[in-house]
mmCIF file of N, CA and C in Angstrom:
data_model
loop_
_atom_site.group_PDB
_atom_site.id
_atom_site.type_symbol
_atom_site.label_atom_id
_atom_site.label_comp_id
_atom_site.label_asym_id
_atom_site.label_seq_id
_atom_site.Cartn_x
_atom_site.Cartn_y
_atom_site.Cartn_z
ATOM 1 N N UNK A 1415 6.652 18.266 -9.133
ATOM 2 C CA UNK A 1415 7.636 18.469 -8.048
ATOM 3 C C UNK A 1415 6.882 18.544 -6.715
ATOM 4 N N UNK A 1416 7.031 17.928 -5.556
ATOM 5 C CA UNK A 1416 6.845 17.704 -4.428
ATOM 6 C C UNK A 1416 7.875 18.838 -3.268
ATOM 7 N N UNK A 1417 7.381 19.731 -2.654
ATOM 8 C CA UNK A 1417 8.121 20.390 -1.605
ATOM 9 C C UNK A 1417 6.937 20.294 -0.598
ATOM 10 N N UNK A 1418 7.825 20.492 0.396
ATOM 11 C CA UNK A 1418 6.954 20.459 2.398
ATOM 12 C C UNK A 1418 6.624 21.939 2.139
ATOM 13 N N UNK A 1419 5.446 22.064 2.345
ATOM 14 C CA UNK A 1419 4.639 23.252 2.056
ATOM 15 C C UNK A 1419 5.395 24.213 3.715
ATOM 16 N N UNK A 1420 5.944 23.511 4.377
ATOM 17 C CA UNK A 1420 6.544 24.509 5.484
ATOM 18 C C UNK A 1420 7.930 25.382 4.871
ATOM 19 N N UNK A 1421 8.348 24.280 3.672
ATOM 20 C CA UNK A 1421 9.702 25.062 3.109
ATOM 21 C C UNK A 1421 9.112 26.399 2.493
ATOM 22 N N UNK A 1422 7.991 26.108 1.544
ATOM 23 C CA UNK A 1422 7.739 27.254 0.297
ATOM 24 C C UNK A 1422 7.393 28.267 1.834
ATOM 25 N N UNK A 1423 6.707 28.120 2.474
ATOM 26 C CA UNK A 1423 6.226 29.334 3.507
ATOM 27 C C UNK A 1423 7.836 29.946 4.099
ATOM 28 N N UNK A 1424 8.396 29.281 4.679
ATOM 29 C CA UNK A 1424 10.037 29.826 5.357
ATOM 30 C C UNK A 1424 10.827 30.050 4.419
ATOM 31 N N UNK A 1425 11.087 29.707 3.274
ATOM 32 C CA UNK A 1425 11.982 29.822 2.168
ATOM 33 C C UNK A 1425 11.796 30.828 0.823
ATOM 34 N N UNK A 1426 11.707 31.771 0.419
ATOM 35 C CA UNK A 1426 11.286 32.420 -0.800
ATOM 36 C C UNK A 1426 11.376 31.374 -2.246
ATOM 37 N N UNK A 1427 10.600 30.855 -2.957
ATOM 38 C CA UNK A 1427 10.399 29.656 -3.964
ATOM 39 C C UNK A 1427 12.033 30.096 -4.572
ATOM 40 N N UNK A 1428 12.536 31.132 -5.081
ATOM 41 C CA UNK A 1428 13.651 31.495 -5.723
ATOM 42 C C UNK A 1428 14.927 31.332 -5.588
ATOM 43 N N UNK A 1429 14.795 31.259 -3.853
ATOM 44 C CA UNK A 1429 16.092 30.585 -3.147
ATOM 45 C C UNK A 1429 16.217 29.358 -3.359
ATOM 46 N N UNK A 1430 15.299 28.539 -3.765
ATOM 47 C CA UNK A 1430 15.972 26.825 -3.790
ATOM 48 C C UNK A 1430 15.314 26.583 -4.842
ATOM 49 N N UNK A 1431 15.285 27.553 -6.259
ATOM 50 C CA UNK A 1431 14.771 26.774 -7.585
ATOM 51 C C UNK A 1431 15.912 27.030 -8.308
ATOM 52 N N UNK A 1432 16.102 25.569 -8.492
ATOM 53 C CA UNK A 1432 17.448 25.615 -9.631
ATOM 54 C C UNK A 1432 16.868 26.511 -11.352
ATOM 55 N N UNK A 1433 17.679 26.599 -11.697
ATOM 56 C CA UNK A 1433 17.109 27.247 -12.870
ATOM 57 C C UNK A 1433 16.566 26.188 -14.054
ATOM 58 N N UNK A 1434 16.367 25.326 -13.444
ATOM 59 C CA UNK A 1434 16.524 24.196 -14.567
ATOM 60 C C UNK A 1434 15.191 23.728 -14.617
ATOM 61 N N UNK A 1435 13.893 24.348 -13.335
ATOM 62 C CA UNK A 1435 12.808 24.212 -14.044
ATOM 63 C C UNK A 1435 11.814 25.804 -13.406
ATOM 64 N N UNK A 1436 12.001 26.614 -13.844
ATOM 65 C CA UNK A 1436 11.368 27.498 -13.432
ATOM 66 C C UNK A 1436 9.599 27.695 -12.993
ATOM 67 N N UNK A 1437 9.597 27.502 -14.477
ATOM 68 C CA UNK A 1437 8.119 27.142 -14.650
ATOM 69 C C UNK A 1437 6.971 26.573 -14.022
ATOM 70 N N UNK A 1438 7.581 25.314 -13.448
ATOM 71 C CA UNK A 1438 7.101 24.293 -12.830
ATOM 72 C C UNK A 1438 6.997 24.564 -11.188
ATOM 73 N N UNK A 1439 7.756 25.579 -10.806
ATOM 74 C CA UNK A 1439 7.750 25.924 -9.508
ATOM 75 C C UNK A 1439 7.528 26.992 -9.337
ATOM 76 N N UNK A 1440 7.188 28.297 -10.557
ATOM 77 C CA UNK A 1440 6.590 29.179 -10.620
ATOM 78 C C UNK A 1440 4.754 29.035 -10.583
ATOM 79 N N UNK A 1441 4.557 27.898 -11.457
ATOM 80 C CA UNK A 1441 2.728 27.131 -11.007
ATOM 81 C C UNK A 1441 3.010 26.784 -9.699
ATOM 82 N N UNK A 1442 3.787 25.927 -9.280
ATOM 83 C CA UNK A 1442 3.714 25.552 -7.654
ATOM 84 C C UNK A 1442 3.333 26.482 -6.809
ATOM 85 N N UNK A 1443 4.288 27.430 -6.746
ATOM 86 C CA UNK A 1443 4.134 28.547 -6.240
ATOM 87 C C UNK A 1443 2.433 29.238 -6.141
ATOM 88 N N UNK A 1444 1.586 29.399 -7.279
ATOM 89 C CA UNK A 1444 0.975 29.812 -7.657
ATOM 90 C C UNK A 1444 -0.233 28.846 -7.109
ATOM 91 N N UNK A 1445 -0.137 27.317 -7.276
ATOM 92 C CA UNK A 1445 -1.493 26.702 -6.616
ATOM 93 C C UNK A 1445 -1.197 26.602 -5.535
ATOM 94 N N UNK A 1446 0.077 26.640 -4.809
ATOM 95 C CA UNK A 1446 -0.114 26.570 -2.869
ATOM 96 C C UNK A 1446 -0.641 28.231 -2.652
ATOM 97 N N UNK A 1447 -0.516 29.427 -3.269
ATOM 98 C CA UNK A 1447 -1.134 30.732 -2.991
ATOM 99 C C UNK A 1447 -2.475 30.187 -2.580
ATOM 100 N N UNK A 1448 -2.861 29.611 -3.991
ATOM 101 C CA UNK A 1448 -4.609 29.395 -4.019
ATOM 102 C C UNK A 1448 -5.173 28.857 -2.742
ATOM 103 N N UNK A 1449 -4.148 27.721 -2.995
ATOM 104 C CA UNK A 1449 -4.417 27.190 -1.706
ATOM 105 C C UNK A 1449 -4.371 27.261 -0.385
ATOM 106 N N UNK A 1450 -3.826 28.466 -0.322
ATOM 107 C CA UNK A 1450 -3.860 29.139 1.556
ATOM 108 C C UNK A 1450 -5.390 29.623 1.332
ATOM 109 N N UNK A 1451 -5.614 30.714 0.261
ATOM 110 C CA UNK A 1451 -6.536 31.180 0.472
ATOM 111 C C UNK A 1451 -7.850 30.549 0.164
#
């Protein structure tokens, strides 16, 4: 899955994850962290 890394920063990941893949945007979530820091 592809998101504008300006959404995940302004948007909480939970507000615009359908439930239909959690997982997949719960790692997302998790390598753009890495990747700030």
């Amino acid at each position: 899955i592809a998101l504008p890394k300006e959404k995940l920063t302004d948007v909480p990941i939970h507000t615009f994850t359908p439930l239909t893949m959690p997982q997949s945007l719960i790692s997302s979530e998790k390598s753009y962290s890495l990747d700030i820091q």
